[in-house]
Short mmCIF file of C-alpha atoms in Angstrom, two decimals:
data_model
loop_
_atom_site.label_atom_id
_atom_site.label_comp_id
_atom_site.label_asym_id
_atom_site.label_seq_id
_atom_site.Cartn_x
_atom_site.Cartn_y
_atom_site.Cartn_z
CA MET K 875 8.74 133.96 64.64
CA LYS K 876 6.08 133.31 68.25
CA ALA K 877 3.82 135.29 65.47
CA SER K 878 4.36 132.89 62.20
CA ILE K 879 3.85 130.27 65.02
CA ASP K 880 0.78 131.42 66.03
CA THR K 881 -0.86 132.18 63.10
CA ALA K 882 0.12 129.13 61.40
CA TYR K 883 -1.47 127.25 64.38
CA TYR K 884 -4.66 129.91 64.98
CA SER K 885 -5.05 130.55 61.10
CA PHE K 886 -4.33 127.23 59.12
CA ASP K 887 -4.23 124.48 62.18
CA ARG K 888 -0.90 124.45 61.05
CA GLY K 889 3.08 123.66 62.33
CA SER K 890 6.44 125.26 61.89
CA TYR K 891 6.70 124.58 58.43
CA MET K 892 3.90 126.50 57.60
CA ALA K 893 5.69 128.93 60.18
CA ARG K 894 8.02 129.44 57.54
CA VAL K 895 6.54 129.92 54.93
CA ILE K 896 4.58 132.43 56.20
CA ARG K 897 8.17 134.75 57.61
CA GLY K 898 9.12 133.79 54.51
CA ALA K 899 6.09 135.24 52.28
CA SER K 900 6.63 138.21 54.64
CA LEU K 901 10.37 138.72 53.91
CA TYR K 902 9.83 138.95 50.24
CA GLU K 903 7.01 141.21 50.33
CA TYR K 904 8.34 143.69 52.61
CA THR K 905 11.70 143.27 50.14
CA GLU K 906 10.41 143.55 46.75
CA SER K 907 6.79 145.00 47.79
CA LEU K 908 5.38 142.50 46.54
CA PRO K 909 2.99 139.46 46.73
CA PRO K 910 4.72 136.25 46.67
CA LEU K 911 4.97 134.64 43.51
CA SER K 912 3.21 131.16 43.38
CA LYS K 913 5.20 128.07 42.26
CA ARG K 914 2.78 125.54 42.49
CA GLY K 915 2.70 124.20 38.70
CA LYS K 916 6.44 125.27 37.64
CA HIS K 917 7.98 122.37 38.53
CA THR K 918 11.30 121.02 35.97
CA LYS K 919 8.37 118.87 32.76
CA CYS K 920 9.53 115.62 32.24
CA THR K 921 8.14 114.63 28.65
CA SER K 922 8.09 110.51 27.11
CA ALA K 923 9.02 110.15 24.17
CA LEU K 924 5.56 108.57 23.27
CA ASP K 925 5.30 112.80 23.39
CA ASP K 926 7.44 113.26 19.97
CA GLU K 927 5.36 113.11 16.33
CA GLU K 928 7.31 110.84 14.59
CA VAL K 929 6.97 108.16 17.91
CA ARG K 930 3.25 108.60 17.80
CA GLU K 931 2.58 108.94 14.06
CA GLN K 932 5.00 105.32 13.99
CA CYS K 933 3.00 103.96 17.19
CA LEU K 934 -0.59 104.75 16.18
CA SER K 935 0.35 103.48 12.34
CA TYR K 936 1.58 100.02 13.86
CA PHE K 937 -2.01 99.77 16.51
CA GLN K 938 -4.14 100.59 13.91
CA SER K 939 -3.41 97.92 11.44
CA LEU K 940 -3.87 95.44 13.99
CA PRO K 941 -7.11 93.83 13.73
CA PRO K 942 -9.50 94.87 16.66
CA ASN K 943 -9.26 91.87 18.53
CA ALA K 944 -5.28 91.51 18.30
CA ARG K 945 -4.40 94.75 19.93
CA SER K 946 -3.02 94.90 23.66
CA ALA K 947 -0.59 96.92 25.29
CA THR K 948 2.24 94.51 25.33
CA LYS K 949 2.54 94.35 21.59
CA LEU K 950 2.36 97.85 21.82
CA LYS K 951 5.18 98.21 24.27
CA ALA K 952 7.31 95.71 22.68
CA ASN K 953 6.57 97.38 19.03
CA TYR K 954 8.44 100.50 20.12
CA GLU K 955 11.52 99.15 21.56
CA GLN K 956 12.52 97.41 19.37
CA VAL K 957 11.23 99.05 15.89
CA VAL K 958 10.41 102.47 16.52
CA TYR K 959 12.74 103.84 18.92
CA PRO K 960 15.59 102.61 17.16
CA GLU K 961 14.62 104.04 14.24
CA VAL K 962 13.64 107.60 15.53
CA SER K 963 16.85 107.71 18.04
CA GLY K 964 19.30 105.90 15.92
CA SER K 965 20.81 104.58 19.00
CA MET K 966 21.41 100.89 19.44
CA ASN K 967 20.53 100.96 23.06
CA LYS K 968 17.82 98.83 24.28
CA ALA K 969 14.94 101.02 25.56
CA THR K 970 12.11 100.37 28.53
CA ILE K 971 9.05 101.95 28.56
CA SER K 972 6.22 100.87 31.30
CA LEU K 973 2.88 99.53 30.21
CA THR K 974 1.35 102.01 32.88
CA THR K 975 2.97 104.70 30.43
CA ILE K 976 1.52 102.89 26.77
CA THR K 977 -1.97 102.92 28.84
CA ARG K 978 -2.32 106.17 29.49
CA TYR K 979 -1.11 107.52 25.92
CA LEU K 980 -3.54 105.03 24.47
CA GLN K 981 -5.96 106.62 26.71
CA LEU K 982 -5.23 109.88 25.62
CA TRP K 983 -4.49 108.93 21.55
CA GLY K 984 -8.40 107.71 22.20
CA PHE K 985 -8.73 104.78 22.31
CA SER K 986 -10.10 102.67 25.37
CA LEU K 987 -10.28 99.29 26.31
CA LYS K 988 -13.82 97.45 26.77
CA GLY K 989 -15.99 94.76 25.96
CA HIS K 990 -17.72 94.45 22.53
CA THR K 991 -21.51 94.73 22.37
CA LYS K 992 -23.78 95.18 19.85
CA ASP K 993 -22.84 97.27 16.91
CA ILE K 994 -24.25 98.82 13.71
CA TYR K 995 -22.78 97.47 10.71
CA TYR K 996 -23.10 99.15 7.68
CA ASP K 997 -22.22 97.73 4.20
CA GLY K 998 -23.57 99.87 1.64
CA HIS K 999 -25.92 96.60 1.65
CA GLU K 1000 -28.71 99.76 0.57
CA ARG K 1001 -26.49 100.44 -2.62
CA THR K 1002 -27.79 100.58 -6.17
CA ASP K 1003 -26.35 97.32 -7.20
CA VAL K 1004 -28.00 95.47 -4.44
CA VAL K 1005 -30.36 96.48 -3.82
CA ASP K 1006 -31.52 95.64 -7.12
CA TYR K 1007 -30.01 92.06 -7.32
CA ARG K 1008 -31.71 91.51 -4.02
CA LYS K 1009 -35.93 92.67 -6.01
CA SER K 1010 -34.01 89.39 -9.15
CA TRP K 1011 -33.06 87.30 -6.31
CA ALA K 1012 -36.45 87.31 -4.69
CA ALA K 1013 -38.06 86.59 -8.21
CA THR K 1014 -36.32 83.91 -8.71
CA MET K 1015 -37.25 82.50 -5.41
CA MET K 1016 -41.12 83.34 -5.82
CA ASP K 1017 -40.37 81.49 -9.16
CA TYR K 1018 -39.09 79.04 -7.72
CA ARG K 1019 -42.24 78.49 -5.31
CA THR K 1020 -44.52 77.86 -7.39
CA LYS K 1021 -42.72 74.56 -9.01
CA MET K 1022 -42.59 73.34 -5.11
CA ARG K 1023 -45.35 70.97 -3.25
CA GLU K 1024 -46.90 73.02 -0.35
CA TYR K 1025 -48.41 71.25 2.68
CA GLY K 1026 -50.98 72.05 4.00
CA GLY K 1027 -53.47 70.76 7.36
CA GLU K 1028 -53.02 71.00 10.98
CA ASP K 1029 -49.58 67.98 10.63
CA CYS K 1030 -48.96 69.86 7.58
CA SER K 1031 -49.95 65.97 5.95
CA GLU K 1032 -51.70 67.47 3.23
CA VAL K 1033 -49.51 67.48 0.50
CA ILE K 1034 -50.67 69.48 -2.46
CA MET K 1035 -48.46 69.63 -6.05
CA PRO K 1036 -47.61 72.21 -7.92
CA ASP K 1037 -49.15 73.42 -11.38
CA LEU K 1038 -46.46 72.84 -13.54
CA GLN K 1039 -46.05 73.72 -17.38
CA ASP K 1040 -45.33 71.85 -20.05
CA GLY K 1041 -41.34 71.50 -19.82
CA ASP K 1042 -41.59 72.43 -15.75
CA LYS K 1043 -39.74 70.48 -13.73
CA GLU K 1044 -40.69 70.38 -10.06
CA VAL K 1045 -38.40 72.17 -8.12
CA VAL K 1046 -37.43 71.10 -4.67
CA LEU K 1047 -36.02 72.83 -1.84
CA VAL K 1048 -33.15 72.08 0.73
CA THR K 1049 -32.41 73.19 3.92
CA HIS K 1050 -29.34 72.48 6.02
CA ASP K 1051 -29.04 71.71 9.91
CA GLU K 1052 -25.91 72.73 11.79
CA CYS K 1053 -23.99 73.59 14.78
CA TYR K 1054 -21.54 74.47 16.01
CA PHE K 1055 -18.78 74.63 19.84
CA ASN K 1056 -17.75 76.65 21.21
CA SER K 1057 -13.87 76.98 20.67
CA ASN K 1058 -13.94 80.27 22.44
CA ASP K 1059 -10.87 81.43 19.90
CA ASP K 1060 -11.96 84.62 20.59
CA VAL K 1061 -11.32 87.77 23.15
CA THR K 1062 -13.84 89.63 24.66
CA ILE K 1063 -11.91 93.11 25.54
CA THR K 1064 -9.98 94.57 23.31
CA TRP K 1065 -8.91 97.68 23.13
CA THR K 1066 -10.51 100.62 20.31
CA GLU K 1067 -10.26 103.93 19.06
CA LYS K 1068 -13.46 105.56 19.27
CA GLY K 1069 -15.98 106.21 16.95
CA GLU K 1070 -14.37 102.14 15.79
CA SER K 1071 -17.04 99.85 15.46
CA THR K 1072 -15.53 96.06 15.12
CA ILE K 1073 -17.88 93.28 14.69
CA LYS K 1074 -17.08 90.37 16.32
CA LYS K 1075 -17.73 86.89 14.30
CA ASN K 1076 -21.21 84.74 15.68
CA GLY K 1077 -20.41 82.64 18.54
CA GLN K 1078 -16.91 81.55 20.16
CA GLY K 1079 -16.46 79.38 17.78
CA LEU K 1080 -16.54 77.39 14.79
CA GLY K 1081 -19.29 75.93 12.68
CA LEU K 1082 -19.60 72.21 11.32
CA ILE K 1083 -21.48 70.72 9.10
CA SER K 1084 -24.28 68.56 10.53
CA ASP K 1085 -27.06 67.58 8.01
CA PHE K 1086 -29.12 68.29 5.11
CA TYR K 1087 -32.69 68.31 5.01
CA CYS K 1088 -35.30 68.81 2.22
CA ALA K 1089 -39.53 67.87 3.03
CA CYS K 1090 -39.90 65.47 0.16
CA HIS K 1091 -36.63 63.28 1.04
CA GLY K 1092 -35.15 63.81 4.72
CA SER K 1093 -32.11 63.37 5.02
CA LEU K 1094 -29.11 63.74 2.57
CA ARG K 1095 -28.28 60.17 2.17
CA PHE K 1096 -27.05 57.33 -0.93
CA ASP K 1097 -28.91 54.20 0.53
CA ASP K 1098 -27.54 53.67 3.95
CA GLN K 1099 -24.50 56.07 3.24
CA TYR K 1100 -25.19 59.69 5.82
CA ALA K 1101 -23.81 63.26 4.68
CA ARG K 1102 -23.28 63.18 8.59
CA GLU K 1103 -19.86 62.87 10.98
CA ILE K 1104 -19.19 63.90 14.70
CA ILE K 1105 -16.36 65.59 15.51
CA GLU K 1106 -14.92 65.49 19.59
CA PRO K 1107 -14.40 69.33 20.46
CA GLY K 1108 -11.15 70.07 21.72
CA ARG K 1109 -7.53 70.46 19.79
CA ILE K 1110 -6.12 67.43 17.93
CA VAL K 1111 -1.69 67.47 17.93
CA THR K 1112 -0.67 66.00 14.60
CA ALA K 1113 2.79 63.71 14.32
CA SER K 1114 4.69 66.59 13.17
CA GLY K 1115 3.92 68.05 16.43
CA PHE K 1116 1.33 71.59 15.29
CA PRO K 1117 -1.84 71.10 16.95
CA MET K 1118 -4.85 71.25 14.82
CA THR K 1119 -6.84 73.92 15.06
CA TRP K 1120 -11.10 74.23 14.88
CA TYR K 1121 -10.48 75.15 11.80
CA ASN K 1122 -8.81 72.20 10.06
CA ASN K 1123 -11.10 70.24 12.18
CA LEU K 1124 -14.09 71.27 9.90
CA LYS K 1125 -12.18 69.89 6.70
CA GLY K 1126 -13.31 66.05 7.11
CA PRO K 1127 -16.97 66.81 7.63
CA TRP K 1128 -17.05 70.02 5.26
CA LYS K 1129 -15.20 68.11 2.21
CA SER K 1130 -17.46 65.37 3.41
CA SER K 1131 -21.05 66.77 2.41
CA LYS K 1132 -19.78 68.30 -0.16
CA ASN K 1133 -18.68 65.28 -1.94
CA TYR K 1134 -22.44 63.98 -1.99
CA THR K 1135 -24.27 67.64 -2.74
CA PRO K 1136 -22.99 67.86 -6.03
CA SER K 1137 -24.61 64.89 -7.93
CA ALA K 1138 -27.45 64.47 -5.47
CA TRP K 1139 -28.42 67.79 -4.11
CA ALA K 1140 -26.56 70.46 -7.26
CA GLY K 1141 -26.35 73.78 -6.44
CA CYS K 1142 -26.47 73.04 -2.70
CA GLN K 1143 -24.29 75.94 -1.07
CA ASP K 1144 -23.50 76.99 2.56
CA HIS K 1145 -23.15 80.45 3.30
CA GLY K 1146 -22.90 80.05 7.48
CA ALA K 1147 -21.29 83.47 8.80
CA THR K 1148 -19.77 80.80 11.89
CA HIS K 1149 -17.39 79.18 9.53
CA ALA K 1150 -15.53 81.54 8.78
CA PRO K 1151 -12.06 80.45 10.13
#
């Protein structure tokens, strides 16, 4: 015994426990004529229900069906406990699983929680039909330009009238000026799968048409009536008790501008990306 204590102390800088290990290893080698087998990593393995292939497929199917901005470990946890587990096990007993386990398995399945960065959106803009349409559209716009007024000089005060042919009408270019308020109705960090591209909308809020302009007539108006409407930022509660979102709040100025457009400036449209709900 003294030899094992001395060996543990001088060779391993350990105490009585290491001395017992040395004595046990010596006894095993003496009786079996073999060096002792290591038991490291041979403990009882505890498996999770998420290791089951059917459970994994159902969890992934649900998680991938959610928009990236709506994904969260909390939602997957609730789906597993309330839907997946009762369906797979056939048990009515409530199942519980920790958020730590859910997060660990999401990472094993190829998801990562990260902030949004600049990405490339491959939307098929080089398809043959898109290229043909773009060429046709560009040619039409260049033809319209020959029928528009040009402005020259240092301060653009010189008006150059177009050379119109018989039967041609002057074309007026109408543009619109817009602004939007940051309603911050989006999230900045989402669960994204490896290789998945998440395209976020422009800005952190919805759009508001401020006014229409042209170089000839200025702001869009009828006499003293302007197609301009100012709204206060924030959330408004309706009479029924439900909050009015930014999208509902913007319907007023949008319709107001559209009411002027058909009769005054036909064909004027807005395709601003910030006007998405």
